[in-house]
Amino acid sequence: MDVISSPAETQRRALELKRAGKTIGFVPTMGFLHEGHLSLMRLARARCDVLVASVFVNPAQFGPNEDLDAYPRDFERDEALCAGEGVDLVFYPEPATMYAPDASVWVDEDALSGGLCGSARPGHFRGVCTVVAKLFNLVQPDFAVFGEKDAQQLRIIERMVRDLNFPIEIIRGPIVREPDGLAMSSRNKYLDEEQRRNARCLRRALDAAAALFAAGERAVPALRSAMVELVESTPGARIDYVEFVDDASLVPLTEIAEAALVALAVGFGTTRLIDNAVLSVY
Ligand code: PAF
């Protein structure tokens, strides 16, 4: 497995592989890898000649008061985990080599990015779209795998690929959960023991909505109240949002007629966790 930090060298290598007729699969990450990332790598490994992963904590997607400096990092461990999953090349750039000091071109998606995580994190998805577009240009993948845990991000990347004509297939990787249901996330590491126990309320709230939905409830206020009640009765849990939106347009719903993305963000201390599920009548 090669580790390359130079963007130009990564692009040169990728173009050479493409000329040789190789298919490139890509898993972009911010490192501090967990089973969720590894499951994306396994999905990709099975369907490409060359598997590329990137490890880059992208400053452009963090707000001024967010956890850029505190974001967990352990490249040696990430490197070993990538090697274990059969990754061929890890792209591990320095921020200064990814963004020129006078960088002035950004990729801004403006239909799906405003609500959900976008309301609390202005500029976040602009940073995500910009870095993912840059990574796509450097890595030249035939396909890239993104986790369903970041449901809004996934839909925005799919929209970007469609609207900017990237010749890249986006593959959705299912959410991977801890045995008690908590969705895996690098940020789970911030939780103390009690917060970690209470963080199960995200999945429980989704389950509560799913149970009502299965029993025939379609009215969003009723489904949402059940979730809010459950989270609010959890010690230390602070709701950022609990939303039911159209699965494709992310427009808020009052009733589920087809498919709804149910998404929530809950704070524990300074840690913000997200989770989601799709409720579909089909
Ligand atoms: O989901 C992530 O880890 C990041 O947002 C991504 C896609 C690697 C872009 O920095």
PDB file of C-alpha atoms and ligand atoms in Angstrom:
ATOM      1  CA  MET A   1       0.000   0.000   0.000  1.00  0.00           C
ATOM      2  CA  ASP A   2       1.320   3.450  -0.935  1.00  0.00           C
ATOM      3  CA  VAL A   3       0.787   6.581   1.102  1.00  0.00           C
ATOM      4  CA  ILE A   4       0.999   9.761  -0.964  1.00  0.00           C
ATOM      5  CA  SER A   5       0.680  13.246   0.447  1.00  0.00           C
ATOM      6  CA  SER A   6       1.234  15.245  -2.733  1.00  0.00           C
ATOM      7  CA  PRO A   7      -1.997  16.151  -4.616  1.00  0.00           C
ATOM      8  CA  ALA A   8      -0.103  16.405  -7.925  1.00  0.00           C
ATOM      9  CA  GLU A   9       1.532  12.997  -7.483  1.00  0.00           C
ATOM     10  CA  THR A  10      -1.809  11.420  -6.565  1.00  0.00           C
ATOM     11  CA  GLN A  11      -3.407  12.847  -9.698  1.00  0.00           C
ATOM     12  CA  ARG A  12      -0.468  11.748 -11.866  1.00  0.00           C
ATOM     13  CA  ARG A  13      -0.745   8.207 -10.461  1.00  0.00           C
ATOM     14  CA  ALA A  14      -4.530   8.136 -10.939  1.00  0.00           C
ATOM     15  CA  LEU A  15      -4.323   9.302 -14.568  1.00  0.00           C
ATOM     16  CA  GLU A  16      -1.669   6.664 -15.260  1.00  0.00           C
ATOM     17  CA  LEU A  17      -3.930   3.960 -13.793  1.00  0.00           C
ATOM     18  CA  LYS A  18      -6.862   5.175 -15.900  1.00  0.00           C
ATOM     19  CA  ARG A  19      -4.729   5.097 -19.054  1.00  0.00           C
ATOM     20  CA  ALA A  20      -3.832   1.507 -18.192  1.00  0.00           C
ATOM     21  CA  GLY A  21      -7.572   0.710 -18.097  1.00  0.00           C
ATOM     22  CA  LYS A  22      -7.847   0.167 -14.330  1.00  0.00           C
ATOM     23  CA  THR A  23     -11.061   0.908 -12.439  1.00  0.00           C
ATOM     24  CA  ILE A  24     -10.559   3.106  -9.410  1.00  0.00           C
ATOM     25  CA  GLY A  25     -12.803   2.890  -6.345  1.00  0.00           C
ATOM     26  CA  PHE A  26     -12.638   5.693  -3.773  1.00  0.00           C
ATOM     27  CA  VAL A  27     -13.539   6.104  -0.095  1.00  0.00           C
ATOM     28  CA  PRO A  28     -13.003   9.658   1.166  1.00  0.00           C
ATOM     29  CA  THR A  29     -12.624   9.981   4.953  1.00  0.00           C
ATOM     30  CA  MET A  30     -11.468  12.379   7.624  1.00  0.00           C
ATOM     31  CA  GLY A  31      -9.570   9.556   9.328  1.00  0.00           C
ATOM     32  CA  PHE A  32      -9.886   8.167  12.856  1.00  0.00           C
ATOM     33  CA  LEU A  33     -11.379   5.195  11.072  1.00  0.00           C
ATOM     34  CA  HIS A  34     -14.002   2.925  12.584  1.00  0.00           C
ATOM     35  CA  GLU A  35     -16.013  -0.054  11.420  1.00  0.00           C
ATOM     36  CA  GLY A  36     -18.332   2.260   9.452  1.00  0.00           C
ATOM     37  CA  HIS A  37     -15.459   3.451   7.254  1.00  0.00           C
ATOM     38  CA  LEU A  38     -14.099  -0.072   6.923  1.00  0.00           C
ATOM     39  CA  SER A  39     -17.484  -1.335   5.713  1.00  0.00           C
ATOM     40  CA  LEU A  40     -17.346   1.314   2.930  1.00  0.00           C
ATOM     41  CA  MET A  41     -13.858   0.119   1.989  1.00  0.00           C
ATOM     42  CA  ARG A  42     -15.093  -3.489   1.804  1.00  0.00           C
ATOM     43  CA  LEU A  43     -17.970  -2.438  -0.455  1.00  0.00           C
ATOM     44  CA  ALA A  44     -15.512  -0.639  -2.729  1.00  0.00           C
ATOM     45  CA  ARG A  45     -12.787  -3.302  -2.646  1.00  0.00           C
ATOM     46  CA  ALA A  46     -15.105  -5.909  -4.115  1.00  0.00           C
ATOM     47  CA  ARG A  47     -15.737  -3.907  -7.285  1.00  0.00           C
ATOM     48  CA  CYS A  48     -12.539  -2.153  -8.407  1.00  0.00           C
ATOM     49  CA  ASP A  49      -8.980  -2.857  -9.541  1.00  0.00           C
ATOM     50  CA  VAL A  50      -7.440  -0.104  -7.435  1.00  0.00           C
ATOM     51  CA  LEU A  51      -8.862   1.101  -4.134  1.00  0.00           C
ATOM     52  CA  VAL A  52      -7.973   4.615  -2.998  1.00  0.00           C
ATOM     53  CA  ALA A  53      -8.861   6.057   0.429  1.00  0.00           C
ATOM     54  CA  SER A  54      -8.215   9.616   1.517  1.00  0.00           C
ATOM     55  CA  VAL A  55      -7.533  10.749   5.068  1.00  0.00           C
ATOM     56  CA  PHE A  56      -7.953  14.505   5.316  1.00  0.00           C
ATOM     57  CA  VAL A  57      -9.532  16.578   8.083  1.00  0.00           C
ATOM     58  CA  ASN A  58     -10.885  19.251   5.771  1.00  0.00           C
ATOM     59  CA  PRO A  59     -10.651  22.700   7.425  1.00  0.00           C
ATOM     60  CA  ALA A  60     -13.109  24.176   4.909  1.00  0.00           C
ATOM     61  CA  GLN A  61     -16.043  22.223   6.330  1.00  0.00           C
ATOM     62  CA  PHE A  62     -15.557  23.314   9.961  1.00  0.00           C
ATOM     63  CA  GLY A  63     -17.105  26.544  11.283  1.00  0.00           C
ATOM     64  CA  PRO A  64     -15.016  28.983  13.358  1.00  0.00           C
ATOM     65  CA  ASN A  65     -16.343  27.575  16.661  1.00  0.00           C
ATOM     66  CA  GLU A  66     -16.303  23.928  15.668  1.00  0.00           C
ATOM     67  CA  ASP A  67     -13.965  21.086  16.582  1.00  0.00           C
ATOM     68  CA  LEU A  68     -11.324  21.296  13.802  1.00  0.00           C
ATOM     69  CA  ASP A  69      -8.389  21.280  16.230  1.00  0.00           C
ATOM     70  CA  ALA A  70      -9.921  18.720  18.584  1.00  0.00           C
ATOM     71  CA  TYR A  71     -11.071  16.384  15.789  1.00  0.00           C
ATOM     72  CA  PRO A  72      -9.506  12.987  16.628  1.00  0.00           C
ATOM     73  CA  ARG A  73      -6.530  11.972  14.511  1.00  0.00           C
ATOM     74  CA  ASP A  74      -4.380   8.820  14.507  1.00  0.00           C
ATOM     75  CA  PHE A  75      -2.816   8.326  11.112  1.00  0.00           C
ATOM     76  CA  GLU A  76      -0.656   5.330  12.040  1.00  0.00           C
ATOM     77  CA  ARG A  77      -3.712   3.416  13.149  1.00  0.00           C
ATOM     78  CA  ASP A  78      -5.664   4.555  10.048  1.00  0.00           C
ATOM     79  CA  GLU A  79      -2.813   3.392   7.830  1.00  0.00           C
ATOM     80  CA  ALA A  80      -2.825  -0.085   9.401  1.00  0.00           C
ATOM     81  CA  LEU A  81      -6.623  -0.343   9.079  1.00  0.00           C
ATOM     82  CA  CYS A  82      -6.497   0.694   5.401  1.00  0.00           C
ATOM     83  CA  ALA A  83      -3.800  -1.899   4.735  1.00  0.00           C
ATOM     84  CA  GLY A  84      -5.996  -4.520   6.435  1.00  0.00           C
ATOM     85  CA  GLU A  85      -8.872  -3.712   4.048  1.00  0.00           C
ATOM     86  CA  GLY A  86      -6.724  -4.043   0.934  1.00  0.00           C
ATOM     87  CA  VAL A  87      -6.493  -0.325   0.148  1.00  0.00           C
ATOM     88  CA  ASP A  88      -3.865   0.246  -2.574  1.00  0.00           C
ATOM     89  CA  LEU A  89      -3.249   3.939  -2.096  1.00  0.00           C
ATOM     90  CA  VAL A  90      -3.908   6.308   0.799  1.00  0.00           C
ATOM     91  CA  PHE A  91      -4.014   9.988  -0.074  1.00  0.00           C
ATOM     92  CA  TYR A  92      -2.969  11.895   3.063  1.00  0.00           C
ATOM     93  CA  PRO A  93      -2.426  15.560   2.168  1.00  0.00           C
ATOM     94  CA  GLU A  94      -1.451  18.559   4.280  1.00  0.00           C
ATOM     95  CA  PRO A  95      -4.140  21.291   4.342  1.00  0.00           C
ATOM     96  CA  ALA A  96      -1.658  23.821   2.895  1.00  0.00           C
ATOM     97  CA  THR A  97      -1.224  21.664  -0.222  1.00  0.00           C
ATOM     98  CA  MET A  98      -4.991  21.324  -0.738  1.00  0.00           C
ATOM     99  CA  TYR A  99      -5.926  25.012  -0.500  1.00  0.00           C
ATOM    100  CA  ALA A 100      -3.901  27.858  -1.949  1.00  0.00           C
ATOM    101  CA  PRO A 101      -3.764  30.794   0.484  1.00  0.00           C
ATOM    102  CA  ASP A 102      -5.787  32.833  -2.035  1.00  0.00           C
ATOM    103  CA  ALA A 103      -8.165  30.012  -3.048  1.00  0.00           C
ATOM    104  CA  SER A 104     -11.344  31.665  -4.306  1.00  0.00           C
ATOM    105  CA  VAL A 105     -13.389  29.017  -6.121  1.00  0.00           C
ATOM    106  CA  TRP A 106     -15.940  27.032  -4.120  1.00  0.00           C
ATOM    107  CA  VAL A 107     -18.638  24.515  -4.917  1.00  0.00           C
ATOM    108  CA  ASP A 108     -21.944  25.597  -3.418  1.00  0.00           C
ATOM    109  CA  GLU A 109     -25.072  23.447  -3.546  1.00  0.00           C
ATOM    110  CA  ASP A 110     -28.066  25.624  -2.789  1.00  0.00           C
ATOM    111  CA  ALA A 111     -31.233  23.512  -2.674  1.00  0.00           C
ATOM    112  CA  LEU A 112     -30.485  20.661  -0.277  1.00  0.00           C
ATOM    113  CA  SER A 113     -27.878  22.317   1.947  1.00  0.00           C
ATOM    114  CA  GLY A 114     -29.960  24.860   3.841  1.00  0.00           C
ATOM    115  CA  GLY A 115     -31.932  22.704   6.298  1.00  0.00           C
ATOM    116  CA  LEU A 116     -31.051  19.919   8.751  1.00  0.00           C
ATOM    117  CA  CYS A 117     -27.302  20.141   9.536  1.00  0.00           C
ATOM    118  CA  GLY A 118     -26.962  23.093   7.149  1.00  0.00           C
ATOM    119  CA  SER A 119     -28.967  25.413   9.452  1.00  0.00           C
ATOM    120  CA  ALA A 120     -26.679  24.883  12.429  1.00  0.00           C
ATOM    121  CA  ARG A 121     -23.496  24.655  10.330  1.00  0.00           C
ATOM    122  CA  PRO A 122     -23.518  27.461   7.738  1.00  0.00           C
ATOM    123  CA  GLY A 123     -20.838  26.898   5.102  1.00  0.00           C
ATOM    124  CA  HIS A 124     -20.348  23.259   6.090  1.00  0.00           C
ATOM    125  CA  PHE A 125     -21.679  21.746   2.877  1.00  0.00           C
ATOM    126  CA  ARG A 126     -19.831  24.289   0.756  1.00  0.00           C
ATOM    127  CA  GLY A 127     -16.649  22.993   2.384  1.00  0.00           C
ATOM    128  CA  VAL A 128     -17.722  19.384   1.835  1.00  0.00           C
ATOM    129  CA  CYS A 129     -18.689  19.874  -1.823  1.00  0.00           C
ATOM    130  CA  THR A 130     -15.503  21.780  -2.568  1.00  0.00           C
ATOM    131  CA  VAL A 131     -13.178  19.209  -1.049  1.00  0.00           C
ATOM    132  CA  VAL A 132     -15.052  16.264  -2.564  1.00  0.00           C
ATOM    133  CA  ALA A 133     -14.920  17.887  -6.021  1.00  0.00           C
ATOM    134  CA  LYS A 134     -11.181  18.444  -5.563  1.00  0.00           C
ATOM    135  CA  LEU A 135     -10.671  14.869  -4.360  1.00  0.00           C
ATOM    136  CA  PHE A 136     -12.626  13.547  -7.350  1.00  0.00           C
ATOM    137  CA  ASN A 137     -10.359  15.536  -9.690  1.00  0.00           C
ATOM    138  CA  LEU A 138      -7.241  14.216  -7.956  1.00  0.00           C
ATOM    139  CA  VAL A 139      -8.261  10.565  -7.521  1.00  0.00           C
ATOM    140  CA  GLN A 140     -10.229  10.182 -10.808  1.00  0.00           C
ATOM    141  CA  PRO A 141     -12.466   7.448  -9.382  1.00  0.00           C
ATOM    142  CA  ASP A 142     -14.984   5.423 -11.382  1.00  0.00           C
ATOM    143  CA  PHE A 143     -17.084   5.264  -8.228  1.00  0.00           C
ATOM    144  CA  ALA A 144     -16.982   6.584  -4.682  1.00  0.00           C
ATOM    145  CA  VAL A 145     -18.675   5.224  -1.561  1.00  0.00           C
ATOM    146  CA  PHE A 146     -20.359   7.480   1.023  1.00  0.00           C
ATOM    147  CA  GLY A 147     -22.051   6.373   4.238  1.00  0.00           C
ATOM    148  CA  GLU A 148     -25.802   6.726   4.751  1.00  0.00           C
ATOM    149  CA  LYS A 149     -25.216   8.042   8.269  1.00  0.00           C
ATOM    150  CA  ASP A 150     -24.447  11.429   6.711  1.00  0.00           C
ATOM    151  CA  ALA A 151     -27.714  11.307   4.788  1.00  0.00           C
ATOM    152  CA  GLN A 152     -27.816  14.979   3.832  1.00  0.00           C
ATOM    153  CA  GLN A 153     -24.159  14.944   2.729  1.00  0.00           C
ATOM    154  CA  LEU A 154     -24.812  11.858   0.602  1.00  0.00           C
ATOM    155  CA  ARG A 155     -27.765  13.445  -1.189  1.00  0.00           C
ATOM    156  CA  ILE A 156     -25.829  16.685  -1.754  1.00  0.00           C
ATOM    157  CA  ILE A 157     -22.871  14.789  -3.248  1.00  0.00           C
ATOM    158  CA  GLU A 158     -25.245  12.857  -5.516  1.00  0.00           C
ATOM    159  CA  ARG A 159     -26.733  16.192  -6.636  1.00  0.00           C
ATOM    160  CA  MET A 160     -23.266  17.683  -7.221  1.00  0.00           C
ATOM    161  CA  VAL A 161     -22.223  14.696  -9.328  1.00  0.00           C
ATOM    162  CA  ARG A 162     -25.425  14.993 -11.371  1.00  0.00           C
ATOM    163  CA  ASP A 163     -25.332  18.767 -11.803  1.00  0.00           C
ATOM    164  CA  LEU A 164     -21.591  19.079 -12.528  1.00  0.00           C
ATOM    165  CA  ASN A 165     -21.466  15.938 -14.735  1.00  0.00           C
ATOM    166  CA  PHE A 166     -18.779  14.087 -12.804  1.00  0.00           C
ATOM    167  CA  PRO A 167     -18.394  10.693 -14.538  1.00  0.00           C
ATOM    168  CA  ILE A 168     -18.529   8.995 -11.146  1.00  0.00           C
ATOM    169  CA  GLU A 169     -21.030   6.559  -9.639  1.00  0.00           C
ATOM    170  CA  ILE A 170     -21.962   7.287  -6.023  1.00  0.00           C
ATOM    171  CA  ILE A 171     -22.568   4.180  -3.946  1.00  0.00           C
ATOM    172  CA  ARG A 172     -24.487   4.349  -0.669  1.00  0.00           C
ATOM    173  CA  GLY A 173     -23.001   2.404   2.262  1.00  0.00           C
ATOM    174  CA  PRO A 174     -25.450   1.340   5.015  1.00  0.00           C
ATOM    175  CA  ILE A 175     -25.118   2.771   8.545  1.00  0.00           C
ATOM    176  CA  VAL A 176     -22.992   0.581  10.821  1.00  0.00           C
ATOM    177  CA  ARG A 177     -24.083   0.541  14.459  1.00  0.00           C
ATOM    178  CA  GLU A 178     -22.628  -0.405  17.818  1.00  0.00           C
ATOM    179  CA  PRO A 179     -24.336  -3.439  19.433  1.00  0.00           C
ATOM    180  CA  ASP A 180     -26.641  -1.080  21.410  1.00  0.00           C
ATOM    181  CA  GLY A 181     -27.740   0.757  18.246  1.00  0.00           C
ATOM    182  CA  LEU A 182     -25.586   3.894  18.387  1.00  0.00           C
ATOM    183  CA  ALA A 183     -24.449   4.796  14.871  1.00  0.00           C
ATOM    184  CA  MET A 184     -20.666   4.612  14.560  1.00  0.00           C
ATOM    185  CA  SER A 185     -18.963   7.992  14.353  1.00  0.00           C
ATOM    186  CA  SER A 186     -15.484   9.324  15.004  1.00  0.00           C
ATOM    187  CA  ARG A 187     -17.138  11.855  17.340  1.00  0.00           C
ATOM    188  CA  ASN A 188     -18.475   9.103  19.670  1.00  0.00           C
ATOM    189  CA  LYS A 189     -15.009   9.222  21.184  1.00  0.00           C
ATOM    190  CA  TYR A 190     -15.847  12.597  22.779  1.00  0.00           C
ATOM    191  CA  LEU A 191     -18.654  11.085  24.918  1.00  0.00           C
ATOM    192  CA  ASP A 192     -18.080  10.265  28.587  1.00  0.00           C
ATOM    193  CA  GLU A 193     -19.514   7.026  29.955  1.00  0.00           C
ATOM    194  CA  GLU A 194     -22.893   8.475  30.921  1.00  0.00           C
ATOM    195  CA  GLN A 195     -23.300  10.423  27.672  1.00  0.00           C
ATOM    196  CA  ARG A 196     -22.349   7.317  25.719  1.00  0.00           C
ATOM    197  CA  ARG A 197     -25.124   5.352  27.491  1.00  0.00           C
ATOM    198  CA  ASN A 198     -27.671   8.108  26.916  1.00  0.00           C
ATOM    199  CA  ALA A 199     -26.668   8.508  23.259  1.00  0.00           C
ATOM    200  CA  ARG A 200     -28.707   5.372  22.557  1.00  0.00           C
ATOM    201  CA  CYS A 201     -31.760   7.683  22.557  1.00  0.00           C
ATOM    202  CA  LEU A 202     -31.115   8.668  18.916  1.00  0.00           C
ATOM    203  CA  ARG A 203     -31.697   5.164  17.627  1.00  0.00           C
ATOM    204  CA  ARG A 204     -34.510   4.598  20.108  1.00  0.00           C
ATOM    205  CA  ALA A 205     -36.278   7.707  18.858  1.00  0.00           C
ATOM    206  CA  LEU A 206     -35.967   6.481  15.269  1.00  0.00           C
ATOM    207  CA  ASP A 207     -37.305   3.079  16.338  1.00  0.00           C
ATOM    208  CA  ALA A 208     -40.254   4.734  18.099  1.00  0.00           C
ATOM    209  CA  ALA A 209     -41.176   6.608  14.901  1.00  0.00           C
ATOM    210  CA  ALA A 210     -40.724   3.450  12.822  1.00  0.00           C
ATOM    211  CA  ALA A 211     -43.038   1.485  15.134  1.00  0.00           C
ATOM    212  CA  LEU A 212     -45.797   4.122  14.896  1.00  0.00           C
ATOM    213  CA  PHE A 213     -45.299   4.305  11.121  1.00  0.00           C
ATOM    214  CA  ALA A 214     -45.592   0.503  10.862  1.00  0.00           C
ATOM    215  CA  ALA A 215     -48.849   0.736  12.827  1.00  0.00           C
ATOM    216  CA  GLY A 216     -50.217   3.121  10.181  1.00  0.00           C
ATOM    217  CA  GLU A 217     -49.410   6.576  11.536  1.00  0.00           C
ATOM    218  CA  ARG A 218     -48.567   8.967   8.670  1.00  0.00           C
ATOM    219  CA  ALA A 219     -48.970  12.380  10.335  1.00  0.00           C
ATOM    220  CA  VAL A 220     -45.581  13.958  10.962  1.00  0.00           C
ATOM    221  CA  PRO A 221     -46.577  15.908  14.129  1.00  0.00           C
ATOM    222  CA  ALA A 222     -47.555  12.633  15.860  1.00  0.00           C
ATOM    223  CA  LEU A 223     -44.459  10.771  14.683  1.00  0.00           C
ATOM    224  CA  ARG A 224     -42.206  13.680  15.596  1.00  0.00           C
ATOM    225  CA  SER A 225     -43.751  14.127  19.085  1.00  0.00           C
ATOM    226  CA  ALA A 226     -42.935  10.516  19.939  1.00  0.00           C
ATOM    227  CA  MET A 227     -39.305  11.098  19.014  1.00  0.00           C
ATOM    228  CA  VAL A 228     -39.027  14.449  20.784  1.00  0.00           C
ATOM    229  CA  GLU A 229     -40.591  13.036  23.955  1.00  0.00           C
ATOM    230  CA  LEU A 230     -38.133  10.171  24.012  1.00  0.00           C
ATOM    231  CA  VAL A 231     -35.076  12.362  23.478  1.00  0.00           C
ATOM    232  CA  GLU A 232     -36.242  15.063  25.891  1.00  0.00           C
ATOM    233  CA  SER A 233     -36.706  12.484  28.643  1.00  0.00           C
ATOM    234  CA  THR A 234     -33.058  11.408  28.241  1.00  0.00           C
ATOM    235  CA  PRO A 235     -30.680  13.043  30.759  1.00  0.00           C
ATOM    236  CA  GLY A 236     -28.192  15.421  29.145  1.00  0.00           C
ATOM    237  CA  ALA A 237     -29.729  15.218  25.664  1.00  0.00           C
ATOM    238  CA  ARG A 238     -30.278  18.538  23.846  1.00  0.00           C
ATOM    239  CA  ILE A 239     -32.261  18.459  20.602  1.00  0.00           C
ATOM    240  CA  ASP A 240     -30.733  20.372  17.712  1.00  0.00           C
ATOM    241  CA  TYR A 241     -33.350  19.122  15.248  1.00  0.00           C
ATOM    242  CA  VAL A 242     -35.787  16.272  14.671  1.00  0.00           C
ATOM    243  CA  GLU A 243     -37.041  16.522  11.115  1.00  0.00           C
ATOM    244  CA  PHE A 244     -39.128  14.626   8.596  1.00  0.00           C
ATOM    245  CA  VAL A 245     -38.208  15.650   5.055  1.00  0.00           C
ATOM    246  CA  ASP A 246     -38.890  14.336   1.585  1.00  0.00           C
ATOM    247  CA  ASP A 247     -36.254  11.694   0.914  1.00  0.00           C
ATOM    248  CA  ALA A 248     -35.184  13.248  -2.392  1.00  0.00           C
ATOM    249  CA  SER A 249     -35.800  17.024  -2.106  1.00  0.00           C
ATOM    250  CA  LEU A 250     -35.252  17.332   1.683  1.00  0.00           C
ATOM    251  CA  VAL A 251     -38.327  19.580   1.851  1.00  0.00           C
ATOM    252  CA  PRO A 252     -40.085  19.331   5.271  1.00  0.00           C
ATOM    253  CA  LEU A 253     -43.204  17.125   5.318  1.00  0.00           C
ATOM    254  CA  THR A 254     -46.401  17.262   7.349  1.00  0.00           C
ATOM    255  CA  GLU A 255     -47.556  13.825   6.205  1.00  0.00           C
ATOM    256  CA  ILE A 256     -45.687  10.816   4.788  1.00  0.00           C
ATOM    257  CA  ALA A 257     -47.263   9.943   1.450  1.00  0.00           C
ATOM    258  CA  GLU A 258     -44.211   8.269  -0.103  1.00  0.00           C
ATOM    259  CA  ALA A 259     -40.732   8.198   1.468  1.00  0.00           C
ATOM    260  CA  ALA A 260     -39.486  10.390   4.310  1.00  0.00           C
ATOM    261  CA  LEU A 261     -35.980  10.850   5.557  1.00  0.00           C
ATOM    262  CA  VAL A 262     -36.237  11.089   9.341  1.00  0.00           C
ATOM    263  CA  ALA A 263     -33.144  12.825  10.650  1.00  0.00           C
ATOM    264  CA  LEU A 264     -32.128  14.062  14.056  1.00  0.00           C
ATOM    265  CA  ALA A 265     -29.183  15.825  15.645  1.00  0.00           C
ATOM    266  CA  VAL A 266     -28.770  15.700  19.411  1.00  0.00           C
ATOM    267  CA  GLY A 267     -26.141  17.351  21.578  1.00  0.00           C
ATOM    268  CA  PHE A 268     -24.496  15.819  24.629  1.00  0.00           C
ATOM    269  CA  GLY A 269     -22.253  18.408  26.245  1.00  0.00           C
ATOM    270  CA  THR A 270     -20.224  19.827  23.374  1.00  0.00           C
ATOM    271  CA  THR A 271     -20.696  16.727  21.202  1.00  0.00           C
ATOM    272  CA  ARG A 272     -23.314  16.709  18.479  1.00  0.00           C
ATOM    273  CA  LEU A 273     -24.505  13.343  17.161  1.00  0.00           C
ATOM    274  CA  ILE A 274     -26.643  12.659  14.098  1.00  0.00           C
ATOM    275  CA  ASP A 275     -28.658   9.674  12.940  1.00  0.00           C
ATOM    276  CA  ASN A 276     -31.405   8.960  10.435  1.00  0.00           C
ATOM    277  CA  ALA A 277     -33.721   6.404   8.856  1.00  0.00           C
ATOM    278  CA  VAL A 278     -35.949   6.290   5.810  1.00  0.00           C
ATOM    279  CA  LEU A 279     -39.670   5.583   6.330  1.00  0.00           C
ATOM    280  CA  SER A 280     -41.248   4.496   3.100  1.00  0.00           C
ATOM    281  CA  VAL A 281     -44.803   3.410   2.255  1.00  0.00           C
ATOM    282  CA  TYR A 282     -43.458   1.077  -0.465  1.00  0.00           C
TER     283      TYR A 282
HETATM  284  O1  PAF B   1     -17.911  12.389   5.610  1.00  0.00           O
HETATM  285  C1  PAF B   1     -16.743  12.794   5.762  1.00  0.00           C
HETATM  286  O2  PAF B   1     -15.919  12.178   6.454  1.00  0.00           O
HETATM  287  C2  PAF B   1     -16.331  14.101   5.085  1.00  0.00           C
HETATM  288  O3  PAF B   1     -17.365  15.017   5.075  1.00  0.00           O
HETATM  289  C3  PAF B   1     -15.736  13.893   3.689  1.00  0.00           C
HETATM  290  C4  PAF B   1     -16.779  13.337   2.729  1.00  0.00           C
HETATM  291  C5  PAF B   1     -14.562  12.954   3.743  1.00  0.00           C
HETATM  292  C6  PAF B   1     -15.280  15.236   3.120  1.00  0.00           C
HETATM  293  O4  PAF B   1     -14.317  15.820   3.921  1.00  0.00           O
END
